[in-house]
Each structure stands twice: as structure tokens, then as C-alpha cells.
Short mmCIF file of C-alpha atoms in Angstrom, two decimals:
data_model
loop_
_atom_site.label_atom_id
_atom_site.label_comp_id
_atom_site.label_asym_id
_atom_site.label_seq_id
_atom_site.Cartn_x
_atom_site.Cartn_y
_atom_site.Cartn_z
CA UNK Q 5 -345.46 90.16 160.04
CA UNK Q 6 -342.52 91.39 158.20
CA UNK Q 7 -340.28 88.54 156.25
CA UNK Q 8 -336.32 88.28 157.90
CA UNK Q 9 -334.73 89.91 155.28
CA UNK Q 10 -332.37 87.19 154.18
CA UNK Q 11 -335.77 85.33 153.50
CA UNK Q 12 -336.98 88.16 151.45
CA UNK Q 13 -333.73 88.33 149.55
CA UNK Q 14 -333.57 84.76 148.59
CA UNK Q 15 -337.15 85.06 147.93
CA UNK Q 16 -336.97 87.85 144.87
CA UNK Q 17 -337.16 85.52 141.47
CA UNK Q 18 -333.96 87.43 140.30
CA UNK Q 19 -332.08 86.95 143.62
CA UNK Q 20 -333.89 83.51 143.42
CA UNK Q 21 -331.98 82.31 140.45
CA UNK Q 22 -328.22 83.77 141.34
CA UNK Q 23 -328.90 82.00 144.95
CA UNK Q 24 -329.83 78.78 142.84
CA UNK Q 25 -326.68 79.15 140.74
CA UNK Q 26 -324.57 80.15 143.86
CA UNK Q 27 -325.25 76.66 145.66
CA UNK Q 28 -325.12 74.92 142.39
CA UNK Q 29 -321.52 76.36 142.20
CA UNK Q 30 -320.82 75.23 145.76
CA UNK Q 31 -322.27 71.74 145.94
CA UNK Q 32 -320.28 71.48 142.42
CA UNK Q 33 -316.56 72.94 143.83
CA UNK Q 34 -317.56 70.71 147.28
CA UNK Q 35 -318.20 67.52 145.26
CA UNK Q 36 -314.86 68.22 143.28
CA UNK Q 37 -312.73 68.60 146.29
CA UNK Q 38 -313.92 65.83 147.64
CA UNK Q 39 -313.46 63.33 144.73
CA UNK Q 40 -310.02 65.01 145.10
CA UNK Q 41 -309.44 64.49 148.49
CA UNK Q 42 -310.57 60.80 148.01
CA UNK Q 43 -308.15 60.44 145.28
CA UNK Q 44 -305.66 61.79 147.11
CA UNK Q 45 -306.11 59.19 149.92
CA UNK Q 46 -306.28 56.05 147.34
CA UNK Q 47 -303.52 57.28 146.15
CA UNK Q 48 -301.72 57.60 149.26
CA UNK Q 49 -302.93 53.82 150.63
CA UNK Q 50 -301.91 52.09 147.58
CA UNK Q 51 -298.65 53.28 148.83
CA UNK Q 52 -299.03 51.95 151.93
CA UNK Q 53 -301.04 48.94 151.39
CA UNK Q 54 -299.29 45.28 151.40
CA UNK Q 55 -296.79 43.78 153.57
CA UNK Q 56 -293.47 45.13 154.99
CA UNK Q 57 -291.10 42.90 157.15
CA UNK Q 58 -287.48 43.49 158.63
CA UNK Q 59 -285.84 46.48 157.46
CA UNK Q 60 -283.82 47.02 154.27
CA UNK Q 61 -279.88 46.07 155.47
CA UNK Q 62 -278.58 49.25 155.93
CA UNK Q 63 -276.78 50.64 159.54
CA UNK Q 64 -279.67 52.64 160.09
CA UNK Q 65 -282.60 50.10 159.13
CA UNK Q 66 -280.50 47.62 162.04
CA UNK Q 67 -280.51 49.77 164.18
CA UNK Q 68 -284.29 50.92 163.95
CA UNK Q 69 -285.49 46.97 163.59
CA UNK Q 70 -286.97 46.98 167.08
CA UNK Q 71 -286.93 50.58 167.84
CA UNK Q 72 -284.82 53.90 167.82
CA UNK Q 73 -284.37 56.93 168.79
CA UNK Q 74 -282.83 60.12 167.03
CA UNK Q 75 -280.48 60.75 169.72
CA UNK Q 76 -279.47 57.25 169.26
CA UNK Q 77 -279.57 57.28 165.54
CA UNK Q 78 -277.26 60.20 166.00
CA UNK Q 79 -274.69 58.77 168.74
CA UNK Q 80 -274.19 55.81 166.22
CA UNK Q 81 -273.78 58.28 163.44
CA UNK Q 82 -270.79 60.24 165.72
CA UNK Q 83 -268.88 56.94 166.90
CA UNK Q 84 -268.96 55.50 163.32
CA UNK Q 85 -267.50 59.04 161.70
CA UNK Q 86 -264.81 58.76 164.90
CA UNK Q 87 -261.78 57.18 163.11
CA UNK Q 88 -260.79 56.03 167.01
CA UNK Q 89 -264.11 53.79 166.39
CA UNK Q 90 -263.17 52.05 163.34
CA UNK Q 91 -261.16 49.16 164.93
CA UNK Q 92 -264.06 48.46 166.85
CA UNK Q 93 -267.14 45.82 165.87
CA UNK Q 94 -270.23 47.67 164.35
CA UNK Q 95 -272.11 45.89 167.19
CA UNK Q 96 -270.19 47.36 169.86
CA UNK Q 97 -271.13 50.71 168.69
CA UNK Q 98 -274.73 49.83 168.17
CA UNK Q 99 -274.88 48.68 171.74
CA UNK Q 100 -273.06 52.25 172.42
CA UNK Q 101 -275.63 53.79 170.64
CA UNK Q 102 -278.36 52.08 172.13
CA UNK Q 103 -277.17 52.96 175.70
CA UNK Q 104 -276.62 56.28 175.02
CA UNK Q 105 -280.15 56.78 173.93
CA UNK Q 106 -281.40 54.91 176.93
CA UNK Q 107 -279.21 56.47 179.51
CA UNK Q 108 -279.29 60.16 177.94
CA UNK Q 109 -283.31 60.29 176.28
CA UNK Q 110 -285.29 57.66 177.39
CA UNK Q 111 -284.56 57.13 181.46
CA UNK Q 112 -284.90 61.03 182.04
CA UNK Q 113 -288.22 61.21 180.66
CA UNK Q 114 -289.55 59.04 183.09
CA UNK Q 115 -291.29 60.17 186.13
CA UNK Q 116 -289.25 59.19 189.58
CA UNK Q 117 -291.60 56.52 190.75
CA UNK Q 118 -291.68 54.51 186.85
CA UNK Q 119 -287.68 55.17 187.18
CA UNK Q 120 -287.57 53.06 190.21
CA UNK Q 121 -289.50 50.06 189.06
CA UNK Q 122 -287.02 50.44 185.93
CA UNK Q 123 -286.15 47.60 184.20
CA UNK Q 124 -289.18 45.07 184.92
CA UNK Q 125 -288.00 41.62 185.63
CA UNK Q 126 -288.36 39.79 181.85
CA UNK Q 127 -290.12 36.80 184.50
CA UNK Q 128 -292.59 39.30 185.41
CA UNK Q 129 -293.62 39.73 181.43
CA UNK Q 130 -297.26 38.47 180.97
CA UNK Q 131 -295.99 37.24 177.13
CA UNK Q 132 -293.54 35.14 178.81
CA UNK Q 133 -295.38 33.55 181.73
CA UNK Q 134 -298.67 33.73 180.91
CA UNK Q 135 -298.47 33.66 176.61
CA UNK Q 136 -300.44 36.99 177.09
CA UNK Q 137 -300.21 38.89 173.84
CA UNK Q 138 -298.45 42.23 173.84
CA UNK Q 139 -300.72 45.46 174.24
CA UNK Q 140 -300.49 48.47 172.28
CA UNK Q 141 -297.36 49.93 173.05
CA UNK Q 142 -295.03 46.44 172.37
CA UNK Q 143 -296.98 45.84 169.44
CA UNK Q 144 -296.86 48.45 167.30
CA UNK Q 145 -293.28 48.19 166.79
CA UNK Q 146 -293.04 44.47 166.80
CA UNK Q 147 -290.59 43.04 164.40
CA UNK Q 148 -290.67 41.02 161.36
CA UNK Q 149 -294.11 41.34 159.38
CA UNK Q 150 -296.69 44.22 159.47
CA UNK Q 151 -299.54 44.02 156.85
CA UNK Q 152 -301.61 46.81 155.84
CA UNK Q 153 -304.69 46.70 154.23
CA UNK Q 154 -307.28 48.99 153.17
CA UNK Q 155 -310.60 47.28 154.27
CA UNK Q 156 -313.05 50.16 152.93
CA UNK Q 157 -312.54 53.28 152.00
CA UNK Q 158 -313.22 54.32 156.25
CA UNK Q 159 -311.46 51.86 157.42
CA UNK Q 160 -307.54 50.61 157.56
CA UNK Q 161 -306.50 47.13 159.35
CA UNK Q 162 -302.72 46.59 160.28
CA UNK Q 163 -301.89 42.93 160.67
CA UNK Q 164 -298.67 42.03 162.86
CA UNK Q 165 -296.78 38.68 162.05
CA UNK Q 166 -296.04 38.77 165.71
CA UNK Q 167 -299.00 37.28 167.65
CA UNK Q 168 -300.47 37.74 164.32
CA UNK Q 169 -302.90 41.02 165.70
CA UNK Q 170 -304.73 43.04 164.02
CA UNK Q 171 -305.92 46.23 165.11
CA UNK Q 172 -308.66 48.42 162.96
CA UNK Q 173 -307.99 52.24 162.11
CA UNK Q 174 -310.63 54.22 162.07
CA UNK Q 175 -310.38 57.03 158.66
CA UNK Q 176 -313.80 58.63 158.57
CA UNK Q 177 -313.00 61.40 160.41
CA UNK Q 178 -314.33 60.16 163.73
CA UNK Q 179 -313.35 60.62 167.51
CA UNK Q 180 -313.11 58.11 169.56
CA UNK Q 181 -316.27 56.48 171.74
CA UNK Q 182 -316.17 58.80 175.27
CA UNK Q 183 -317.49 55.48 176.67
CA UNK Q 184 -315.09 53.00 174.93
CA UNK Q 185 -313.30 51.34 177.69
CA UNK Q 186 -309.13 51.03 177.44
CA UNK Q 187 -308.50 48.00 175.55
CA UNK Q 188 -305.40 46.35 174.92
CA UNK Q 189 -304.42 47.50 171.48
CA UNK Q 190 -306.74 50.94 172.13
CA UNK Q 191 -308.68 52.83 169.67
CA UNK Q 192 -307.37 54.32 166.68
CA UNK Q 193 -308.17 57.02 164.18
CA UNK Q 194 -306.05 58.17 161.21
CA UNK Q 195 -305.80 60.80 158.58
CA UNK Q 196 -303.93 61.40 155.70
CA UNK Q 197 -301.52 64.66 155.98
CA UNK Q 198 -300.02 64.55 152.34
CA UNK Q 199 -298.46 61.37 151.72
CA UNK Q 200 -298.16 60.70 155.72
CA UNK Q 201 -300.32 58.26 157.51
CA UNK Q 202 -301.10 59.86 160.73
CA UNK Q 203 -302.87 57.54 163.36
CA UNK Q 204 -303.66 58.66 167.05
CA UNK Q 205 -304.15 55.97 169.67
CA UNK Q 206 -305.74 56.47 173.12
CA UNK Q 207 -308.14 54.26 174.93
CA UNK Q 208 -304.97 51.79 175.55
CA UNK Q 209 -305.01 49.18 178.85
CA UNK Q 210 -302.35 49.90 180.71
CA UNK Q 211 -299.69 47.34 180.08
CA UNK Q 212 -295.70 47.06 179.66
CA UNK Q 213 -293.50 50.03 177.54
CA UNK Q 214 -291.26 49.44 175.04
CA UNK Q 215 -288.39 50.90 177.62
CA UNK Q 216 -289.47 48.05 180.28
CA UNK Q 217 -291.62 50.40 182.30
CA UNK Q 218 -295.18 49.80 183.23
CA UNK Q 219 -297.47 52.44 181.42
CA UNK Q 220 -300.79 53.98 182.09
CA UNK Q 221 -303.85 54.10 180.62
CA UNK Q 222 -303.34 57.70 179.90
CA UNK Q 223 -301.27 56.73 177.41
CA UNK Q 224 -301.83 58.59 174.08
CA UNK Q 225 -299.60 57.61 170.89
CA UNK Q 226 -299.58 59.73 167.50
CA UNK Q 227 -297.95 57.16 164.80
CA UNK Q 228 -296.93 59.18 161.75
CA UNK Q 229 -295.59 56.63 158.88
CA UNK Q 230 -294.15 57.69 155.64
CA UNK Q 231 -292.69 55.56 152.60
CA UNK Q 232 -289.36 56.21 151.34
CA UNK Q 233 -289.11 57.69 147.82
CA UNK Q 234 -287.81 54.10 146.38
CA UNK Q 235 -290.53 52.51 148.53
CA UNK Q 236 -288.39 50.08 150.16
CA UNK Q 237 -289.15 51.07 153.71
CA UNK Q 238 -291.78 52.32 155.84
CA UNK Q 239 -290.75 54.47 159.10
CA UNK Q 240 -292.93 55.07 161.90
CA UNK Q 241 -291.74 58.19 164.24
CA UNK Q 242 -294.45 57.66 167.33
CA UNK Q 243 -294.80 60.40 169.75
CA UNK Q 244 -295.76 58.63 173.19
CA UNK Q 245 -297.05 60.49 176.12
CA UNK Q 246 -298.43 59.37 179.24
CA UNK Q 247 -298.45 61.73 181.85
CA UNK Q 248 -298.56 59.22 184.77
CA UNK Q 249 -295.14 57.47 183.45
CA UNK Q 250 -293.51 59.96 181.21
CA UNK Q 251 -292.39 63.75 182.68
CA UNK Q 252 -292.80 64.62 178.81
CA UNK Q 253 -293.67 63.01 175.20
CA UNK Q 254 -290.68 61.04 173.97
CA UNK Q 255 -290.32 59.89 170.62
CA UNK Q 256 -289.47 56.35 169.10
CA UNK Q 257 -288.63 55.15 165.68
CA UNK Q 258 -289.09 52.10 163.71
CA UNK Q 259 -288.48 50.65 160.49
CA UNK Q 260 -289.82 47.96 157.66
CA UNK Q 261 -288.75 46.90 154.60
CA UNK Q 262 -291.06 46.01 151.72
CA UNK Q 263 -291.50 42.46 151.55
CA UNK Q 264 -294.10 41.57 149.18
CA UNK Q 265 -293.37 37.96 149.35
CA UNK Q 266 -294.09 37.13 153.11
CA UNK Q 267 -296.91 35.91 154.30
CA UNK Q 268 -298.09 36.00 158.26
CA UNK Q 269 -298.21 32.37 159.58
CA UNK Q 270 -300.37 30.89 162.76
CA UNK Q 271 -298.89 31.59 165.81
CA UNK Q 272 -300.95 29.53 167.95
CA UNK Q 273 -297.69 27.36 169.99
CA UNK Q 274 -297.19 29.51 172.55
CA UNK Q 275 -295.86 27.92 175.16
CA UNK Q 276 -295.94 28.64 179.38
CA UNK Q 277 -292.34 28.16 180.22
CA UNK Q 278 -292.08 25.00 182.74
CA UNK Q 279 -288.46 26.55 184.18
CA UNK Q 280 -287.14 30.04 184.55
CA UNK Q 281 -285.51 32.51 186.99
CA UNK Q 282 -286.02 35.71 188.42
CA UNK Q 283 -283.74 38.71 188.67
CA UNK Q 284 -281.87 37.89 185.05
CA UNK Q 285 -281.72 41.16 182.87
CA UNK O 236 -268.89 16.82 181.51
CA UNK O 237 -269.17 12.60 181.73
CA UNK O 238 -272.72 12.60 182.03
CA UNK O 239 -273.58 12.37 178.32
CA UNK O 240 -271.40 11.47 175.53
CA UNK O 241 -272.22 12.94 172.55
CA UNK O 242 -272.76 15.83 174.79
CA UNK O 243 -269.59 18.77 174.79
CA UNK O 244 -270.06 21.43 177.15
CA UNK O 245 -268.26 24.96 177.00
CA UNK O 246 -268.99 26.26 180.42
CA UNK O 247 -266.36 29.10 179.74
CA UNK O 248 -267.99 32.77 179.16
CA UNK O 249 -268.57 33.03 175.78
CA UNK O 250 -269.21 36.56 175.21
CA UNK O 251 -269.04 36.21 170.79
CA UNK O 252 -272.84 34.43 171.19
CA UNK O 253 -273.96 36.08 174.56
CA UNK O 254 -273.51 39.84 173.62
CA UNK O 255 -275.73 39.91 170.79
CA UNK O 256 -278.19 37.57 172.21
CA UNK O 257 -281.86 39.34 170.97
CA UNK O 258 -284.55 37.43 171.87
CA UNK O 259 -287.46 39.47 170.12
CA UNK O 260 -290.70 38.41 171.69
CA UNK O 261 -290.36 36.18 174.66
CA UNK O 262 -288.38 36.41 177.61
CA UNK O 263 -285.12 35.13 176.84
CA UNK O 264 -282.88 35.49 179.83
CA UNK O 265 -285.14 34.23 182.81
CA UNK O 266 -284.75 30.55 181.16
CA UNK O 267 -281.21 30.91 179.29
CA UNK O 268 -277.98 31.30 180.56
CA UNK O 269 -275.97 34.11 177.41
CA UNK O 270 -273.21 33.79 179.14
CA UNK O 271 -272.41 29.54 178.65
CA UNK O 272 -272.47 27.80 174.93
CA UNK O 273 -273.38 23.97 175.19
CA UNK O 274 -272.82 21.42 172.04
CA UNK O 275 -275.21 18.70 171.06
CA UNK O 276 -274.81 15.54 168.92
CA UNK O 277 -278.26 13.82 168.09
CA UNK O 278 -280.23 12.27 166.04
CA UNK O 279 -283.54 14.92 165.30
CA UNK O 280 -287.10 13.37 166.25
CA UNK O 281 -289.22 16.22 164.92
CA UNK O 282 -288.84 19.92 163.69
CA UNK O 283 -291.78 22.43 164.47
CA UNK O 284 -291.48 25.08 162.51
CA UNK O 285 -294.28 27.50 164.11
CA UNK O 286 -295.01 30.79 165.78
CA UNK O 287 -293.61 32.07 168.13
CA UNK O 288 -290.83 29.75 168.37
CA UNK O 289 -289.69 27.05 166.21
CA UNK O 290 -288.53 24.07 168.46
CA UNK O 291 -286.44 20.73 167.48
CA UNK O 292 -286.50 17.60 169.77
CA UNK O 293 -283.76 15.50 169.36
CA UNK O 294 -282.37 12.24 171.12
CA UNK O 295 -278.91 12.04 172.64
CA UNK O 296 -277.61 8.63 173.16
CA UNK O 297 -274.56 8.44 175.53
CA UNK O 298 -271.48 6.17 176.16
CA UNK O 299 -273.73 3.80 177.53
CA UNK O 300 -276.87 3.78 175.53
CA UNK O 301 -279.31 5.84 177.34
CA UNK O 302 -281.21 8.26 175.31
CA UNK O 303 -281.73 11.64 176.67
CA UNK O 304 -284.91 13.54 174.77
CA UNK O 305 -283.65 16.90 174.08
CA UNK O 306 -285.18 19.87 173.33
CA UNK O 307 -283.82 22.96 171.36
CA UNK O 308 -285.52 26.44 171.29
CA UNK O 309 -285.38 28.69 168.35
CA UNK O 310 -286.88 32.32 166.94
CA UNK O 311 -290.08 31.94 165.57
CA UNK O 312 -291.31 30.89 162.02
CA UNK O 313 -291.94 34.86 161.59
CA UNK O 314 -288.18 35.66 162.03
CA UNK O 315 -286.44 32.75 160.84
CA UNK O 316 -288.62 32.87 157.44
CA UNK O 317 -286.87 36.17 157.07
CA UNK O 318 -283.41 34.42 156.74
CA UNK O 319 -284.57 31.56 154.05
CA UNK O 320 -285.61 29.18 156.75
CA UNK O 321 -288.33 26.17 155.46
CA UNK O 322 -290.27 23.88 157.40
CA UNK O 323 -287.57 21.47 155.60
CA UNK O 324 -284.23 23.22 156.75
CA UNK O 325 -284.22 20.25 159.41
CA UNK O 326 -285.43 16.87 158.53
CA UNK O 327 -286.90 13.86 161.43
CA UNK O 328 -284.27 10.90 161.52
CA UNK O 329 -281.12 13.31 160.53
CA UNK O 330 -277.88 13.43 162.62
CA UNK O 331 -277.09 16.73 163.85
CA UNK O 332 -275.02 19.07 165.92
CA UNK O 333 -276.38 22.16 167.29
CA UNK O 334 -275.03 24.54 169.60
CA UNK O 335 -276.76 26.90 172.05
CA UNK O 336 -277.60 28.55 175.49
CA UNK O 337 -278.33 26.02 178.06
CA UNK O 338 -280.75 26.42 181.01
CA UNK O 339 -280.10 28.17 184.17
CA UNK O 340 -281.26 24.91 185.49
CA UNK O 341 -279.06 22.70 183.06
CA UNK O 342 -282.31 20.81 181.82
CA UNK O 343 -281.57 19.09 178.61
CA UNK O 344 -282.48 21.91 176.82
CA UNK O 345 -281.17 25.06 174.92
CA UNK O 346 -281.82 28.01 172.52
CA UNK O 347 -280.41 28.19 169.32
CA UNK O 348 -277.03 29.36 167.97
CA UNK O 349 -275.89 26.98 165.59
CA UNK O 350 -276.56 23.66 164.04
CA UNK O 351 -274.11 21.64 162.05
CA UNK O 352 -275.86 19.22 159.40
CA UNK O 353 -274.54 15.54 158.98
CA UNK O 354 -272.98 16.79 155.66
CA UNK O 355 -271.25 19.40 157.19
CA UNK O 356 -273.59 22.19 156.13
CA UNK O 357 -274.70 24.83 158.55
CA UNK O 358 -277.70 26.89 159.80
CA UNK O 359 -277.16 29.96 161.61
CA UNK O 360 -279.94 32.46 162.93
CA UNK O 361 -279.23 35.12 160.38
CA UNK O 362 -277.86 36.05 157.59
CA UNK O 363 -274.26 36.32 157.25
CA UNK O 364 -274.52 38.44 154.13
CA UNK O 365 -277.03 40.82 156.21
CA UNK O 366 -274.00 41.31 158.83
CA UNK O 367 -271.19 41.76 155.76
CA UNK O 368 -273.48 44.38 154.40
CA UNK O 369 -274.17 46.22 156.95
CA UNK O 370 -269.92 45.96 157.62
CA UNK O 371 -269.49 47.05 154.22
CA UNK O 372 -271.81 49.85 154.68
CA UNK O 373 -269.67 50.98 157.56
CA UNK O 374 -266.48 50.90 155.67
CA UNK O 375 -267.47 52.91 152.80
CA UNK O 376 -268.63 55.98 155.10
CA UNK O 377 -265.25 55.42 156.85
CA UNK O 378 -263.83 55.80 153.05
CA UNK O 379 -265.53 58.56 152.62
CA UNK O 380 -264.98 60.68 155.68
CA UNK O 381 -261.13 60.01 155.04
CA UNK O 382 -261.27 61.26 151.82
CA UNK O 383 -263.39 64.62 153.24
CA UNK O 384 -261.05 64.95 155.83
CA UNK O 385 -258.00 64.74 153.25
CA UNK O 386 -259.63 67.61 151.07
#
């Protein structure tokens, strides 16, 4: 029976040899792009790695401490160059700001029947009655102190002073489990897109929106974090789409300030509130 | 109003504290009422100074000698660490007067706005410099848009 001629090719002692030297040369250039790449990421993490708190005190960082939007970044921007405006308290305009990005971005995106049970009673918050820690979509924007640590070179673990959680990213490359049930904080995988952190987050339980909606466990969250070029704040623009709640992908903001001195204290005294009212905004 | 001395209640709207009332974590208005300011005069039992909210009980002796056991509400240890806050800012056995949000139910109990030590010193839930900053900020881009527009 003939040899395939590919067989017979690498088979010839001359062809032999240059074939040798050929994967030689590839298994060489492939082990130097990868020691590369993984350069490139330690480089990146050690950028990333440590702890961030409140924002740096700037207009901008206030106004981002919880979370933003551009459009709202950008109505505060208009009323503060408005000399009409200048009379006027700076948190006046932030609360302008705030409902314009509400009224004008965030209410439109929602699908008629989340509009309607728009905003959830606060009594009806599973934090508040219950001491229930926040799922996915409250915590990932929490205030006050976010730690990030590289646990091994496949794995990153972000550490939230509020109800001190922790959720694991997954950097190896990996989807997620088809059988993973959601979970409350969902599954996450990242890369590294330059000097970006990109993380995608599905698998989450549904649970309560940062806008006061209920959302869905469709919901699927790309968090793309980048450090300033002083390094004295991390922002996160999340793209958040859920097509049971959401008529389209809406995009939130938030932002940290390096804080290399805090540390993330117990927060085991919760307490179930003994006395409270319904229908309060 | 005569229930409690020691005890001075603003029941007027009080829009300076209410408007900017954040409360980060936990459900703020279902228990508070932003819109009313009480005052306080007590002597502090014990300051917790934990996650998710730091809380201070205090007792409030009126005209006629009856302690009331107070309890006051604040952000958590995670927010209020931010702002230079120790487990020491309040000390047991100290007199103080703090100011806050009562109850919708007018328990003896309120969140947070301001305490007044003994000594006259007082802690406040953020930064003042962190507001005249951010004022300062605002000022300067008002500077310099006048100075574009005058070009």
C-alpha cells in the first residue's frame, strides 16, 4: 500500500531534518510568546492587585462612588459649565444629574412589565429584612473597599469590604460549567485585553438590580476595569444585559480609589430590623 | 416634647440632613423618617464599631430621673473608617449629644447625623474637607469656562 504522501515527505532523511528544525522553530516562537503573554499579564495584575476604597475626591469620582452613567456623567458636566447653575449647591446638580440619567437612560431600557414593578419597596430588600447578602449585580459595585488579589497565576479573587464577599475569577481561558447552576454572585471568567481586565459574568441567581428592578437569571455582565495612568483609581464600565428585564444592554460605571492602607473588617452584626414601614422610597 | 428632658425634638422638615440622606447598604427609609432631625443628650453605655453598621447605646435620664436606653444607628465600620473613624472616636461613660433621624415609629432610636462631644468637639459622617474639595473643584472649572468664554 502506497504511503499518504505527507507521510512520505516527512519521512525523506533530508525533509526529515528541515521538518525537525521547522517544529523546533515553532515550539521555540510558541514558548516565547507565551512567556510573553504571561509577562504581559503579571505585569498587568500587579497593577491591579491590592486594595482600592472610595474614590479619589474629585466631581466625577462622587458622582461614580455608587454608580454612574455617561449620560449622567455628562448632564452633570452641562449644568456645572451653565453659569445659570453656579448659584446652585453641587448636590443639587448631582441629584439633577442622577435623575436625568435615571429618567432619560436607565427607565427606558427596561422592559414594560420590570417598569411597572419599578422602584421595589426598600422593605421588600432581602439585605434589609432578612440580612441576605447582596447577589451579583449589587455587589459588584458596592462601595467602600474592593480587594484584588492574584491567587495563582489562573485564578483572580475580588474581596468586597461590604458583606466582606469574595467571588473567584476564572483566567485560564475557560468557559463556564454548561451544568453550573445560577448562583448568587455567578460564574466568572476574565482575560487580559492590554492593560484592561475584562471579566464576563453569567450563571447569576436572579436577584435585585442596581436600578431597584428585579433581574433575571439571564443576566450576563461584561466588567471591563482599567487603572488610571497615576494609578489612583480603578473604573469599572459594566455592560449589563438581561433580556427578560432590559429591552437592550445598558451600561454602568463605577469608581475606586487606591487605598493601600485599608483593611476589610468582619461584618458579621447584621441585624433583622425589629420596626420598619412599607411604601417609604 | 415633655416626655424626656434632655431630649430636643425638631419635628420641622429639615431638608439640609434629609436630601442627602445615602444609606449605602441597608434599607434606610422603611425605619427612618429624612424628613424630621431629633437631638439627644446622654451619657454613652457602649460603642460598636462593626460591620455593617456601627451602633451607640446611650442612656437618657429625664426631668424626673427615669433612664430611657437609647439606641443610635450609624454607617458601617467599612464607611466610617474611610473618614478617620476608630473604635475610640466614642468612649463608654462619656456625655454626649448626637443628632439624627428618628423612627417612623418614634422608638427611642435614630440614625446618625451628628454628635457633639462633652468638650465641644464634633463627629460628622464625612469629611468636610471631601465636600470643600469637591466645591473647590467646581469653582475652578467655573474659573475656567469664564475665562474661555472671555477669549
Amino acid at each position: 500500500m502506497p504511503e499518504p504522501a505527507s507521510l512520505t515527505c516527512i519521512m525523506h532523511p533530508t525533509n526529515k531534518r528541515q521538518s525537525m528544525n521547522t517544529i523546533r522553530s515553532v515550539v521555540l516562537v510558541a514558548f516565547i510568546i507565551s512567556i510573553c503573554a504571561s509577562a504581559r499579564a503579571q505585569s498587568a495584575v500587579k497593577k491591579f492587585e491590592g486594595m482600592w476604597s472610595d474614590p479619589p475626591t474629585t466631581i466625577t469620582g462622587d458622582f461614580c462612588a455608587s454608580y454612574c452613567t455617561d449620560a449622567g456623567i455628562d448632564r452633570l458636566n452641562a449644568l456645572m459649565d451653565d453659569p445659570a447653575n453656579d448659584a446652585r449647591p453641587l448636590a443639587q446638580l448631582r441629584t439633577d444629574a442622577s435623575d436625568y440619567s435615571r429618567d432619560k437612560y436607565l427607565l427606558p431600557k427596561l422592559t414594560d412589565a420590570t417598569r411597572k414593578t419599578y422602584p421595589l419597596d426598600p422593605a421588600d430588600d432581602p439585605s434589609f429584612l432578612r440580612c441576605e447578602p447582596y447577589g451579583f449585580a449589587r455587589q459588584f459595585i458596592a462601595r467602600h473597599q474592593l480587594q484584588i488579589r492574584e491567587v495563582s497565576k489562573d485564578r483572580l479573587e475580588m474581596r468586597y469590604g461590604e458583606w466582606d464577599a469574595r467571588r473567584s475569577i476564572h483566567m485560564d481561558g475557560r468557559k463556564r460549567p454548561l451544568n453550573e447552576p445560577p448562583s448568587r454572585l455567578g460564574y466568572s471568567v476574565g482575560h487580559w485585553e492590554g492593560e484592561a481586565l475584562v471579566i464576563e459574568t453569567s450563571g447569576i441567581r436572579g436577584d435585585i438590580s442596581p436600578w431597584r428592578t428585579m433581574h433575571s437569571d439571564q443576566l450576563h455582565v461584561i466588567e471591563r476595569y482599567t487603572r488610571s495612568k497615576d494609578g489612583k483609581a480603578l473604573t469599572l464600565a459594566a455592560t449589563m444585559e438581561d433580556p427578560a428585564t432590559l429591552r437592550e444592554p445598558l451600561v454602568i460605571k463605577h469608581i475606586w480609589g487606591w487605598a493601600p492602607d485599608q483593611v476589610i473588617a468582619t461584618y458579621d452584626q447584621c441585624e433583622i430590623p425589629k420596626e420598619f414601614k412599607r411604601g417609604t422610597r | 416634647m415633655t416626655k424626656r428632658s434632655g431630649v430636643l425634638l425638631f419635628a420641622t422638615a429639615l431638608l439640609t440632613f434629609g436630601a442627602t440622606t445615602a444609606m449605602s447598604h441597608h434599607a434606610f427609609s422603611p425605619v427612618y423618617d429624612d424628613q424630621r432631625v431629633i437631638t439627644v443628650t446622654g451619657v454613652v453605655t457602649q460603642f460598636k464599631f462593626v460591620n455593617p453598621h456601627a451602633m451607640m447605646f446611650m442612656d437618657v435620664t429625664d426631668n424626673s430621673g427615669k433612664v430611657a436606653k437609647w439606641t443610635v444607628e450609624f454607617a458601617g465600620r467599612l464607611n466610617l473608617s474611610n473618614v478617620g473613624w476608630t473604635e475610640q472616636s466614642i468612649k463608654s461613660g462619656e456625655r454626649v449629644t448626637v443628632t439624627g433621624n428618628p423612627t417612623h415609629t418614634g422608638s427611642d432610636r435614630m440614625f446618625f447625623r451628628k454628635l457633639v462631644h462633652a468638650d465641644g468637639r464634633e463627629l460628622l459622617p464625612a469629611a468636610p474637607q471631601r465636600e470643600n474639595t469637591l466645591e473647590e473643584e467646581r469653582r475652578q472649572r467655573a474659573r475656567e469656562r469664564d475665562a474661555r468664554q472671555q477669549k
